[in-house]
mmCIF file of C-alpha atoms and ligand atoms in Angstrom:
data_model
loop_
_atom_site.group_PDB
_atom_site.id
_atom_site.type_symbol
_atom_site.label_atom_id
_atom_site.label_comp_id
_atom_site.label_asym_id
_atom_site.label_seq_id
_atom_site.Cartn_x
_atom_site.Cartn_y
_atom_site.Cartn_z
ATOM 1 C CA MET L 1 -2.823 17.173 27.269
ATOM 2 C CA THR L 2 -4.658 14.834 24.897
ATOM 3 C CA THR L 3 -6.903 11.800 25.074
ATOM 4 C CA GLU L 4 -5.241 9.145 22.990
ATOM 5 C CA ASN L 5 -7.109 5.970 22.219
ATOM 6 C CA THR L 6 -5.125 2.895 23.140
ATOM 7 C CA ASN L 7 -5.139 -0.776 22.334
ATOM 8 C CA GLN L 8 -6.669 -1.894 25.621
ATOM 9 C CA LEU L 9 -7.006 -5.482 24.407
ATOM 10 C CA GLY L 10 -3.292 -5.827 23.740
ATOM 11 C CA LEU L 11 -4.537 -7.030 20.359
ATOM 12 C CA GLY L 12 -2.210 -8.219 17.632
ATOM 13 C CA LEU L 13 -3.361 -9.387 14.208
ATOM 14 C CA LEU L 14 -1.422 -10.183 11.048
ATOM 15 C CA ARG L 15 -2.416 -11.636 7.703
ATOM 16 C CA GLN L 16 0.458 -12.887 5.605
ATOM 17 C CA PRO L 17 1.541 -15.237 2.820
ATOM 18 C CA HIS L 18 2.637 -18.760 3.828
ATOM 19 C CA SER L 19 6.048 -18.112 2.327
ATOM 20 C CA VAL L 20 7.903 -14.833 2.154
ATOM 21 C CA ILE L 21 11.278 -14.925 0.434
ATOM 22 C CA PHE L 22 13.312 -11.748 0.550
ATOM 23 C CA GLY L 23 16.737 -10.897 -0.782
ATOM 24 C CA PRO L 24 18.806 -9.863 -3.789
ATOM 25 C CA GLY L 25 18.757 -12.626 -6.421
ATOM 26 C CA GLN L 26 16.091 -14.640 -4.605
ATOM 27 C CA ARG L 27 13.860 -14.664 -7.698
ATOM 28 C CA ALA L 28 15.809 -17.843 -8.526
ATOM 29 C CA GLN L 29 13.525 -19.614 -6.026
ATOM 30 C CA LEU L 30 10.351 -18.585 -7.819
ATOM 31 C CA PRO L 31 9.963 -21.550 -10.232
ATOM 32 C CA TYR L 32 10.210 -24.074 -7.395
ATOM 33 C CA LEU L 33 7.648 -22.181 -5.326
ATOM 34 C CA VAL L 34 5.246 -22.015 -8.264
ATOM 35 C CA ALA L 35 5.691 -25.727 -8.994
ATOM 36 C CA GLN L 36 4.489 -26.506 -5.470
ATOM 37 C CA HIS L 37 1.074 -25.204 -6.497
ATOM 38 C CA GLY L 38 0.544 -26.812 -9.892
ATOM 39 C CA ARG L 39 1.875 -27.294 -13.395
ATOM 40 C CA ARG L 40 0.007 -24.631 -15.388
ATOM 41 C CA ALA L 41 0.995 -21.116 -14.403
ATOM 42 C CA LEU L 42 -0.501 -17.848 -15.605
ATOM 43 C CA ILE L 43 1.829 -14.874 -15.263
ATOM 44 C CA VAL L 44 0.205 -11.424 -15.289
ATOM 45 C CA THR L 45 2.370 -8.387 -15.912
ATOM 46 C CA ASP L 46 2.535 -5.175 -17.923
ATOM 47 C CA ALA L 47 3.964 -4.529 -21.370
ATOM 48 C CA ARG L 48 7.084 -2.755 -20.062
ATOM 49 C CA MET L 49 8.057 -5.565 -17.705
ATOM 50 C CA ALA L 50 7.326 -8.242 -20.308
ATOM 51 C CA LYS L 51 10.011 -6.772 -22.578
ATOM 52 C CA THR L 52 12.798 -6.912 -20.002
ATOM 53 C CA PRO L 53 15.507 -9.590 -20.002
ATOM 54 C CA GLU L 54 14.691 -10.324 -16.333
ATOM 55 C CA PHE L 55 11.150 -11.284 -17.302
ATOM 56 C CA SER L 56 12.317 -13.547 -20.159
ATOM 57 C CA GLU L 57 14.659 -15.253 -17.700
ATOM 58 C CA VAL L 58 11.757 -15.922 -15.337
ATOM 59 C CA VAL L 59 9.698 -17.534 -18.117
ATOM 60 C CA VAL L 60 12.623 -19.743 -19.176
ATOM 61 C CA ALA L 61 13.259 -20.722 -15.562
ATOM 62 C CA PHE L 62 9.603 -21.748 -15.196
ATOM 63 C CA GLU L 63 9.798 -23.888 -18.322
ATOM 64 C CA ASN L 64 13.030 -25.458 -17.115
ATOM 65 C CA VAL L 65 11.251 -26.955 -14.121
ATOM 66 C CA GLY L 66 8.443 -28.312 -16.321
ATOM 67 C CA LEU L 67 5.869 -25.573 -15.831
ATOM 68 C CA GLU L 68 3.448 -24.748 -18.624
ATOM 69 C CA VAL L 69 3.429 -20.953 -18.831
ATOM 70 C CA ARG L 70 0.807 -18.520 -20.109
ATOM 71 C CA VAL L 71 1.514 -14.798 -20.043
ATOM 72 C CA TYR L 72 -1.005 -11.951 -19.891
ATOM 73 C CA ALA L 73 1.145 -8.855 -20.422
ATOM 74 C CA GLU L 74 -1.450 -6.131 -20.823
ATOM 75 C CA VAL L 75 -2.043 -4.959 -17.285
ATOM 76 C CA SER L 76 -2.638 -1.200 -17.460
ATOM 77 C CA PRO L 77 -1.949 1.397 -14.750
ATOM 78 C CA GLU L 78 -4.726 1.566 -12.138
ATOM 79 C CA LEU L 79 -5.948 -1.880 -13.247
ATOM 80 C CA PRO L 80 -9.041 -1.259 -15.406
ATOM 81 C CA ARG L 81 -11.839 -3.817 -15.056
ATOM 82 C CA GLU L 82 -11.442 -4.640 -18.767
ATOM 83 C CA ASN L 83 -8.063 -6.276 -18.012
ATOM 84 C CA ILE L 84 -9.749 -8.773 -15.731
ATOM 85 C CA GLN L 85 -12.525 -9.451 -18.227
ATOM 86 C CA GLN L 86 -9.949 -10.097 -20.961
ATOM 87 C CA ALA L 87 -7.900 -12.469 -18.824
ATOM 88 C CA ALA L 88 -10.976 -14.326 -17.611
ATOM 89 C CA ALA L 89 -12.187 -14.788 -21.190
ATOM 90 C CA ALA L 90 -8.788 -15.938 -22.410
ATOM 91 C CA TYR L 91 -7.882 -18.354 -19.618
ATOM 92 C CA SER L 92 -11.081 -19.626 -18.004
ATOM 93 C CA ASP L 93 -10.818 -22.897 -19.945
ATOM 94 C CA ALA L 94 -7.031 -23.214 -19.733
ATOM 95 C CA GLY L 95 -6.934 -25.217 -16.505
ATOM 96 C CA ILE L 96 -4.706 -22.648 -14.785
ATOM 97 C CA ASP L 97 -3.382 -23.946 -11.436
ATOM 98 C CA VAL L 98 -1.585 -20.881 -10.090
ATOM 99 C CA VAL L 99 -1.479 -17.160 -10.897
ATOM 100 C CA VAL L 100 1.769 -15.211 -10.602
ATOM 101 C CA GLY L 101 1.823 -11.407 -10.608
ATOM 102 C CA ILE L 102 5.105 -9.743 -11.570
ATOM 103 C CA GLY L 103 5.323 -5.945 -11.522
ATOM 104 C CA GLY L 104 4.029 -2.945 -9.624
ATOM 105 C CA GLY L 105 0.920 -2.823 -7.474
ATOM 106 C CA SER L 106 -1.534 -3.085 -10.367
ATOM 107 C CA CYS L 107 0.076 -6.299 -11.657
ATOM 108 C CA LEU L 108 0.018 -7.853 -8.193
ATOM 109 C CA ASP L 109 -3.604 -6.831 -7.681
ATOM 110 C CA MET L 110 -4.366 -8.253 -11.127
ATOM 111 C CA ALA L 111 -3.008 -11.621 -9.985
ATOM 112 C CA LYS L 112 -5.383 -11.566 -7.007
ATOM 113 C CA VAL L 113 -8.548 -10.641 -8.875
ATOM 114 C CA THR L 114 -7.738 -12.962 -11.791
ATOM 115 C CA ALA L 115 -7.193 -15.858 -9.376
ATOM 116 C CA LEU L 116 -10.603 -14.986 -7.968
ATOM 117 C CA VAL L 117 -12.618 -14.850 -11.184
ATOM 118 C CA LEU L 118 -10.888 -17.931 -12.636
ATOM 119 C CA ALA L 119 -11.847 -19.933 -9.536
ATOM 120 C CA GLN L 120 -15.224 -18.474 -8.634
ATOM 121 C CA GLY L 121 -16.529 -17.177 -11.979
ATOM 122 C CA GLY L 122 -18.735 -14.144 -12.506
ATOM 123 C CA ASP L 123 -17.653 -10.563 -12.995
ATOM 124 C CA ILE L 124 -15.221 -8.793 -10.696
ATOM 125 C CA ARG L 125 -18.079 -6.376 -9.921
ATOM 126 C CA ASP L 126 -19.751 -9.198 -8.005
ATOM 127 C CA TYR L 127 -16.951 -8.926 -5.440
ATOM 128 C CA TYR L 128 -16.511 -5.167 -4.985
ATOM 129 C CA GLY L 129 -16.376 -4.453 -1.257
ATOM 130 C CA GLU L 130 -15.304 -6.300 1.847
ATOM 131 C CA ASN L 131 -15.538 -10.058 2.445
ATOM 132 C CA LEU L 132 -17.763 -10.906 -0.513
ATOM 133 C CA VAL L 133 -15.609 -13.792 -1.770
ATOM 134 C CA GLN L 134 -17.442 -16.972 -0.790
ATOM 135 C CA GLY L 135 -14.987 -19.700 -1.796
ATOM 136 C CA PRO L 136 -11.302 -20.403 -2.388
ATOM 137 C CA VAL L 137 -9.376 -18.694 -5.179
ATOM 138 C CA LEU L 138 -6.432 -20.067 -7.174
ATOM 139 C CA PRO L 139 -3.055 -19.859 -5.408
ATOM 140 C CA ILE L 140 -1.580 -16.371 -5.857
ATOM 141 C CA ILE L 141 2.159 -15.651 -5.927
ATOM 142 C CA THR L 142 3.389 -12.065 -5.988
ATOM 143 C CA VAL L 143 6.704 -10.719 -7.242
ATOM 144 C CA PRO L 144 6.964 -6.953 -6.719
ATOM 145 C CA THR L 145 9.236 -4.908 -8.960
ATOM 146 C CA THR L 146 8.662 -1.600 -7.168
ATOM 147 C CA ALA L 147 9.188 -0.791 -3.493
ATOM 148 C CA GLY L 148 6.085 0.800 -2.104
ATOM 149 C CA THR L 149 2.572 -0.485 -2.566
ATOM 150 C CA GLY L 150 2.714 -3.432 -0.157
ATOM 151 C CA ALA L 151 0.413 -5.226 -2.615
ATOM 152 C CA GLU L 152 2.757 -8.234 -2.449
ATOM 153 C CA VAL L 153 1.319 -9.176 0.935
ATOM 154 C CA SER L 154 -2.064 -7.453 1.099
ATOM 155 C CA CYS L 155 -5.377 -9.203 0.536
ATOM 156 C CA ILE L 156 -6.990 -6.402 -1.429
ATOM 157 C CA GLY L 157 -7.138 -5.787 -5.159
ATOM 158 C CA VAL L 158 -7.940 -2.267 -6.342
ATOM 159 C CA VAL L 159 -9.737 -2.048 -9.682
ATOM 160 C CA PHE L 160 -10.669 0.964 -11.811
ATOM 161 C CA ASP L 161 -14.231 0.670 -13.060
ATOM 162 C CA ALA L 162 -14.370 3.183 -15.921
ATOM 163 C CA GLU L 163 -18.119 2.817 -16.490
ATOM 164 C CA ARG L 164 -18.783 3.804 -12.917
ATOM 165 C CA GLY L 165 -15.856 6.257 -12.842
ATOM 166 C CA VAL L 166 -14.483 4.910 -9.575
ATOM 167 C CA LYS L 167 -11.621 2.899 -8.122
ATOM 168 C CA VAL L 168 -13.000 0.057 -6.087
ATOM 169 C CA GLY L 169 -11.407 -2.414 -3.711
ATOM 170 C CA VAL L 170 -12.030 -6.151 -3.620
ATOM 171 C CA ALA L 171 -10.991 -7.002 -0.080
ATOM 172 C CA SER L 172 -11.064 -10.506 1.334
ATOM 173 C CA SER L 173 -8.681 -12.631 3.340
ATOM 174 C CA ARG L 174 -9.191 -15.234 0.590
ATOM 175 C CA LEU L 175 -7.096 -12.994 -1.689
ATOM 176 C CA GLU L 176 -4.046 -13.407 0.525
ATOM 177 C CA PRO L 177 -1.126 -14.550 -1.660
ATOM 178 C CA VAL L 178 0.273 -17.997 -0.803
ATOM 179 C CA ALA L 179 3.785 -16.746 -1.417
ATOM 180 C CA THR L 180 5.765 -13.660 -2.282
ATOM 181 C CA VAL L 181 9.273 -13.377 -3.651
ATOM 182 C CA ILE L 182 10.730 -9.951 -2.943
ATOM 183 C CA ASP L 183 13.941 -9.413 -4.866
ATOM 184 C CA PRO L 184 15.330 -5.863 -4.580
ATOM 185 C CA GLU L 185 17.333 -6.338 -7.780
ATOM 186 C CA PHE L 186 14.057 -5.889 -9.678
ATOM 187 C CA THR L 187 13.910 -2.277 -8.493
ATOM 188 C CA LEU L 188 17.357 -1.245 -9.737
ATOM 189 C CA SER L 189 16.034 -0.175 -13.133
ATOM 190 C CA ALA L 190 13.037 1.753 -11.785
ATOM 191 C CA PRO L 191 13.169 5.390 -12.987
ATOM 192 C CA PRO L 192 13.625 8.125 -10.332
ATOM 193 C CA GLY L 193 10.018 9.355 -10.521
ATOM 194 C CA LEU L 194 8.599 5.892 -9.944
ATOM 195 C CA THR L 195 11.107 5.185 -7.171
ATOM 196 C CA ALA L 196 10.143 8.407 -5.388
ATOM 197 C CA ALA L 197 6.400 7.872 -5.734
ATOM 198 C CA THR L 198 6.528 4.297 -4.480
ATOM 199 C CA ALA L 199 8.858 5.130 -1.571
ATOM 200 C CA ALA L 200 6.502 7.943 -0.542
ATOM 201 C CA ASP L 201 3.653 5.436 -0.661
ATOM 202 C CA ALA L 202 5.570 3.060 1.639
ATOM 203 C CA LEU L 203 6.307 5.924 4.021
ATOM 204 C CA SER L 204 2.628 6.861 4.069
ATOM 205 C CA HIS L 205 1.597 3.273 4.812
ATOM 206 C CA LEU L 206 3.988 3.058 7.735
ATOM 207 C CA VAL L 207 3.093 6.433 9.251
ATOM 208 C CA GLU L 208 -0.638 5.908 8.764
ATOM 209 C CA THR L 209 -0.692 2.446 10.299
ATOM 210 C CA PHE L 210 1.633 3.431 13.162
ATOM 211 C CA THR L 211 -0.675 6.312 14.082
ATOM 212 C CA ASP L 212 -3.982 4.554 13.259
ATOM 213 C CA LEU L 213 -6.925 4.356 15.589
ATOM 214 C CA ALA L 214 -6.720 1.503 18.099
ATOM 215 C CA LYS L 215 -10.151 0.001 17.653
ATOM 216 C CA ASN L 216 -10.411 -2.614 20.404
ATOM 217 C CA PRO L 217 -12.754 -4.696 18.206
ATOM 218 C CA SER L 218 -15.120 -7.374 19.501
ATOM 219 C CA PRO L 219 -14.705 -10.944 18.187
ATOM 220 C CA GLU L 220 -17.755 -10.344 15.942
ATOM 221 C CA GLU L 221 -16.260 -7.148 14.508
ATOM 222 C CA MET L 222 -13.016 -8.976 13.826
ATOM 223 C CA GLN L 223 -14.958 -11.519 11.757
ATOM 224 C CA GLN L 224 -16.753 -8.823 9.763
ATOM 225 C CA HIS L 225 -13.952 -6.390 9.037
ATOM 226 C CA LEU L 226 -10.447 -6.773 7.685
ATOM 227 C CA TYR L 227 -8.999 -3.710 9.402
ATOM 228 C CA VAL L 228 -8.658 -3.702 13.179
ATOM 229 C CA GLY L 229 -6.509 -0.568 13.471
ATOM 230 C CA LYS L 230 -3.160 -0.090 15.157
ATOM 231 C CA ASN L 231 -2.130 -3.237 17.025
ATOM 232 C CA VAL L 232 0.890 -4.726 18.732
ATOM 233 C CA LEU L 233 1.950 -6.896 15.789
ATOM 234 C CA THR L 234 1.622 -4.255 13.071
ATOM 235 C CA ASP L 235 3.597 -1.882 15.306
ATOM 236 C CA ILE L 236 6.605 -4.234 15.047
ATOM 237 C CA TYR L 237 6.569 -3.875 11.270
ATOM 238 C CA CYS L 238 5.943 -0.128 11.476
ATOM 239 C CA ARG L 239 8.874 0.502 13.782
ATOM 240 C CA HIS L 240 11.277 -1.529 11.668
ATOM 241 C CA GLY L 241 9.986 -0.187 8.354
ATOM 242 C CA LEU L 242 10.206 3.426 9.472
ATOM 243 C CA GLN L 243 13.781 2.968 10.655
ATOM 244 C CA LEU L 244 14.675 1.338 7.328
ATOM 245 C CA LEU L 245 13.251 4.239 5.325
ATOM 246 C CA ASN L 246 14.914 6.715 7.645
ATOM 247 C CA GLN L 247 18.293 5.299 6.661
ATOM 248 C CA SER L 248 17.620 4.586 2.971
ATOM 249 C CA VAL L 249 15.367 7.222 1.398
ATOM 250 C CA GLU L 250 17.986 9.927 1.044
ATOM 251 C CA ARG L 251 20.455 7.363 -0.323
ATOM 252 C CA ILE L 252 18.172 6.037 -3.077
ATOM 253 C CA ALA L 253 17.260 9.620 -3.984
ATOM 254 C CA ALA L 254 20.971 10.427 -4.394
ATOM 255 C CA ASP L 255 22.026 7.152 -6.013
ATOM 256 C CA PRO L 256 19.372 4.843 -7.507
ATOM 257 C CA LEU L 257 21.986 2.101 -7.914
ATOM 258 C CA ASP L 258 22.773 1.947 -4.186
ATOM 259 C CA ARG L 259 21.899 -1.722 -3.710
ATOM 260 C CA ASP L 260 21.851 -1.682 0.078
ATOM 261 C CA ALA L 261 19.512 1.299 0.105
ATOM 262 C CA ARG L 262 17.279 -0.350 -2.509
ATOM 263 C CA ALA L 263 17.097 -3.487 -0.343
ATOM 264 C CA ASP L 264 16.221 -1.450 2.753
ATOM 265 C CA THR L 265 13.479 0.397 0.895
ATOM 266 C CA MET L 266 12.039 -2.839 -0.474
ATOM 267 C CA LEU L 267 12.030 -4.434 2.970
ATOM 268 C CA ALA L 268 10.381 -1.302 4.379
ATOM 269 C CA ALA L 269 7.688 -1.489 1.688
ATOM 270 C CA PHE L 270 7.029 -5.102 2.716
ATOM 271 C CA CYS L 271 6.771 -3.965 6.351
ATOM 272 C CA GLY L 272 4.256 -1.315 5.283
ATOM 273 C CA GLY L 273 2.230 -3.942 3.451
ATOM 274 C CA MET L 274 2.237 -6.209 6.498
ATOM 275 C CA ALA L 275 1.028 -3.332 8.653
ATOM 276 C CA LEU L 276 -1.694 -2.059 6.343
ATOM 277 C CA ASN L 277 -3.050 -5.567 5.731
ATOM 278 C CA THR L 278 -4.663 -5.636 9.172
ATOM 279 C CA ALA L 279 -4.337 -2.089 10.540
ATOM 280 C CA GLY L 280 -5.574 -0.394 7.364
ATOM 281 C CA THR L 281 -4.639 2.973 5.919
ATOM 282 C CA ALA L 282 -6.561 6.079 6.901
ATOM 283 C CA ALA L 283 -7.231 9.733 5.987
ATOM 284 C CA VAL L 284 -4.200 10.181 3.718
ATOM 285 C CA HIS L 285 -5.445 7.405 1.463
ATOM 286 C CA ALA L 286 -9.085 8.497 1.710
ATOM 287 C CA LEU L 287 -8.147 12.006 0.528
ATOM 288 C CA GLN L 288 -5.744 10.860 -2.207
ATOM 289 C CA SER L 289 -8.295 8.739 -4.014
ATOM 290 C CA PRO L 290 -10.415 11.634 -5.403
ATOM 291 C CA ILE L 291 -7.262 13.724 -6.018
ATOM 292 C CA GLY L 292 -5.775 10.913 -8.105
ATOM 293 C CA GLY L 293 -8.976 10.649 -10.140
ATOM 294 C CA LEU L 294 -9.158 14.401 -10.661
ATOM 295 C CA THR L 295 -5.536 15.134 -11.501
ATOM 296 C CA ASN L 296 -4.390 11.793 -12.900
ATOM 297 C CA THR L 297 -1.304 11.972 -10.687
ATOM 298 C CA PRO L 298 0.462 8.906 -9.255
ATOM 299 C CA HIS L 299 -0.917 7.494 -6.007
ATOM 300 C CA GLY L 300 2.452 7.747 -4.266
ATOM 301 C CA LEU L 301 2.923 11.427 -5.061
ATOM 302 C CA GLY L 302 -0.601 12.190 -3.894
ATOM 303 C CA VAL L 303 -0.266 10.413 -0.556
ATOM 304 C CA GLY L 304 3.222 11.887 -0.104
ATOM 305 C CA ALA L 305 1.902 15.399 -0.730
ATOM 306 C CA LEU L 306 -0.946 14.930 1.758
ATOM 307 C CA LEU L 307 0.991 13.198 4.528
ATOM 308 C CA PRO L 308 2.530 16.325 6.187
ATOM 309 C CA TYR L 309 -0.891 17.953 6.528
ATOM 310 C CA VAL L 310 -2.686 14.830 7.768
ATOM 311 C CA MET L 311 0.068 14.230 10.354
ATOM 312 C CA ARG L 312 -0.503 17.751 11.687
ATOM 313 C CA TYR L 313 -4.267 17.236 11.722
ATOM 314 C CA ASN L 314 -3.853 13.960 13.643
ATOM 315 C CA LEU L 315 -1.225 15.267 16.055
ATOM 316 C CA PRO L 316 -3.672 16.249 18.851
ATOM 317 C CA ALA L 317 -4.921 12.648 18.976
ATOM 318 C CA ARG L 318 -1.500 11.033 18.732
ATOM 319 C CA VAL L 319 1.147 13.061 20.575
ATOM 320 C CA SER L 320 2.786 10.093 22.292
ATOM 321 C CA VAL L 321 2.900 7.994 19.103
ATOM 322 C CA PHE L 322 4.428 10.820 17.068
ATOM 323 C CA ALA L 323 6.876 11.350 19.935
ATOM 324 C CA GLU L 324 7.876 7.677 19.670
ATOM 325 C CA LEU L 325 8.270 8.220 15.929
ATOM 326 C CA GLY L 326 10.647 11.087 16.657
ATOM 327 C CA ARG L 327 12.748 8.851 18.904
ATOM 328 C CA LEU L 328 12.678 5.980 16.387
ATOM 329 C CA LEU L 329 13.982 8.268 13.676
ATOM 330 C CA GLY L 330 16.716 9.564 15.957
ATOM 331 C CA VAL L 331 15.584 13.193 15.888
ATOM 332 C CA ALA L 332 13.855 13.521 19.266
ATOM 333 C CA ASP L 333 15.476 14.098 22.629
ATOM 334 C CA SER L 334 13.745 11.663 24.995
ATOM 335 C CA THR L 335 14.118 14.121 27.866
ATOM 336 C CA ALA L 336 12.254 16.854 25.982
ATOM 337 C CA ALA L 337 8.492 17.431 26.249
ATOM 338 C CA GLU L 338 6.437 14.863 24.322
ATOM 339 C CA LEU L 339 4.985 17.474 22.012
ATOM 340 C CA GLU L 340 8.449 18.662 21.074
ATOM 341 C CA GLN L 341 9.489 15.072 20.323
ATOM 342 C CA ALA L 342 6.329 14.565 18.261
ATOM 343 C CA ILE L 343 6.963 17.675 16.178
ATOM 344 C CA ALA L 344 10.555 16.543 15.562
ATOM 345 C CA GLY L 345 9.232 13.194 14.282
ATOM 346 C CA ILE L 346 6.751 14.862 11.934
ATOM 347 C CA GLU L 347 9.408 17.222 10.595
ATOM 348 C CA ARG L 348 11.735 14.294 9.908
ATOM 349 C CA ILE L 349 9.008 12.657 7.799
ATOM 350 C CA ASP L 350 8.624 16.017 5.981
ATOM 351 C CA ALA L 351 12.375 15.943 5.271
ATOM 352 C CA LEU L 352 12.243 12.393 3.872
ATOM 353 C CA LEU L 353 9.401 13.393 1.552
ATOM 354 C CA ALA L 354 11.373 16.450 0.455
ATOM 355 C CA ALA L 355 14.398 14.245 -0.326
ATOM 356 C CA LEU L 356 12.132 12.238 -2.620
ATOM 357 C CA ARG L 357 11.012 15.512 -4.265
ATOM 358 C CA VAL L 358 7.393 14.752 -3.534
ATOM 359 C CA PRO L 359 5.141 17.769 -4.273
ATOM 360 C CA ALA L 360 5.163 20.054 -1.251
ATOM 361 C CA ASP L 361 1.520 21.052 -1.627
ATOM 362 C CA LEU L 362 -1.583 20.117 -3.593
ATOM 363 C CA SER L 363 -1.237 22.960 -6.113
ATOM 364 C CA GLU L 364 1.856 21.177 -7.450
ATOM 365 C CA LEU L 365 -0.421 18.224 -8.224
ATOM 366 C CA GLY L 366 -2.712 20.488 -10.242
ATOM 367 C CA VAL L 367 -5.435 20.821 -7.590
ATOM 368 C CA THR L 368 -7.224 24.187 -7.462
ATOM 369 C CA GLU L 369 -9.344 25.895 -4.815
ATOM 370 C CA GLN L 370 -12.463 25.046 -6.858
ATOM 371 C CA ASP L 371 -11.701 21.319 -6.589
ATOM 372 C CA LEU L 372 -11.536 21.154 -2.806
ATOM 373 C CA ALA L 373 -15.237 20.781 -2.035
ATOM 374 C CA VAL L 374 -15.606 17.829 -4.405
ATOM 375 C CA ILE L 375 -12.445 16.185 -3.044
ATOM 376 C CA ALA L 376 -13.682 16.547 0.536
ATOM 377 C CA GLU L 377 -17.111 15.220 -0.372
ATOM 378 C CA GLN L 378 -15.731 12.200 -2.239
ATOM 379 C CA ALA L 379 -13.182 11.420 0.474
ATOM 380 C CA MET L 380 -16.071 10.980 2.895
ATOM 381 C CA LEU L 381 -17.155 7.959 0.837
ATOM 382 C CA SER L 382 -14.024 6.094 1.974
ATOM 383 C CA THR L 383 -15.691 5.212 5.249
ATOM 384 C CA ARG L 384 -13.621 2.026 5.642
ATOM 385 C CA LEU L 385 -10.392 4.080 5.642
ATOM 386 C CA LEU L 386 -11.632 7.084 7.610
ATOM 387 C CA ALA L 387 -12.755 4.668 10.334
ATOM 388 C CA ASN L 388 -9.039 3.974 10.919
ATOM 389 C CA ASN L 389 -8.059 7.605 11.366
ATOM 390 C CA PRO L 390 -7.078 8.425 14.943
ATOM 391 C CA ARG L 391 -8.885 11.769 14.899
ATOM 392 C CA GLU L 392 -12.416 11.999 13.580
ATOM 393 C CA MET L 393 -12.616 13.762 10.243
ATOM 394 C CA THR L 394 -15.826 15.390 9.051
ATOM 395 C CA GLU L 395 -16.268 16.827 5.581
ATOM 396 C CA ARG L 396 -15.683 20.277 7.050
ATOM 397 C CA ASP L 397 -12.474 19.078 8.726
ATOM 398 C CA ALA L 398 -11.345 17.574 5.428
ATOM 399 C CA LEU L 399 -11.988 20.840 3.638
ATOM 400 C CA GLY L 400 -9.928 22.788 6.200
ATOM 401 C CA LEU L 401 -7.077 20.282 5.880
ATOM 402 C CA LEU L 402 -7.209 20.430 2.076
ATOM 403 C CA ARG L 403 -7.031 24.245 2.160
ATOM 404 C CA ARG L 404 -3.865 24.057 4.250
ATOM 405 C CA ALA L 405 -2.459 21.388 1.926
ATOM 406 C CA LEU L 406 -3.253 23.508 -1.137
ATOM 407 C CA THR L 407 -1.406 26.539 0.158
ATOM 408 C CA GLY L 408 1.432 24.716 1.911
ATOM 409 C CA ASP L 409 0.394 25.828 5.402
ATOM 410 C CA ARG L 410 2.450 23.569 7.673
ATOM 411 C CA SER L 411 1.707 25.325 10.933
ATOM 412 C CA PHE L 412 1.120 23.012 13.871
ATOM 413 C CA PRO L 413 -2.251 22.942 15.657
ATOM 414 C CA GLU L 414 -2.465 24.695 19.006
ATOM 415 C CA LEU L 415 -2.387 22.117 21.790
ATOM 416 C CA SER L 416 -3.265 22.964 25.333
HETATM 417 FE FE1 FE2 W 501 -0.833 3.522 -0.745
#
């Protein structure tokens, strides 16, 4: 029926922090972890988080174990380059030993890029791209307060460069955090909109990496590139993460204070981060980037809105994987035809996105027919992500997909 690329090497590759601490209340371990890496800690966060009692408690706990604490609390959404310039100017002579990011994805990315410029100097622009960091960075510790981005474990920092009008990634295995403390209690106060957007992001990471291209890279390619596509180790995280979201998304949508569901979602987001850190995201993320810039809509809502249409586009190249997804999510009959199982899996993901009230099509995000050509053209620039997509996507393909996504056309492709 289809020619699916497979991981003929049996390759598995993970990149991960030395220490991962997960669990409700486990933020109590944070000061001791930080102290293992030095005495002078810089915490980077945003203004909202800095005002919370939980944040004040963290600072006091640091001081109680003898840490000297500096706080940069001005991280803005999307992480503008100016934030990094400000922090570098303020703390380059402060003898910082360790950088701790507390907050959503932008705060965690800020910790990575600040640890880089404090250790290696220069401007963050010097490092835009893949593997351009030549020496060690300061130890990075991440403490996520949302469940979705996977930034707590990934070795990429995404920066918005306003002068150039683009979001750019700084990707290097040297940006891998030394530790992450994932405490689901931090997410209890997240408002419904943020919870939905971040959960949709986690779902997108898991589906994209589970269905990624299997690249079968040479040893040389593995040295040059961070993303090796779908592999046997990321699949472990994908399977577990998808099952966790399958059982928790509808519960957190109905009751944001459901602690067990919050914990499951946070663990799933971590699984998504572990998977994307070596497999890499693909067409959903390539297409969302220009849409986010154009409409100023949250990343999670954009990827969530695109996911149903990209799954359908990719289906011909991934029938057996989507069929496995259907079985994993408990909606596919294993005795049925594979295509039927695959469609059941895709429709279950649609239902989870609907439970999160993610926009059902691109018009809900404010995209118009006139925008589509520019979105398709700009998405083609994300070559690093499109290289992970299991089915080749040309600009013309992208335009066709975007048209279906704009009008809510969820028909399935004809497969022979
Ligand atoms: Fe994402």
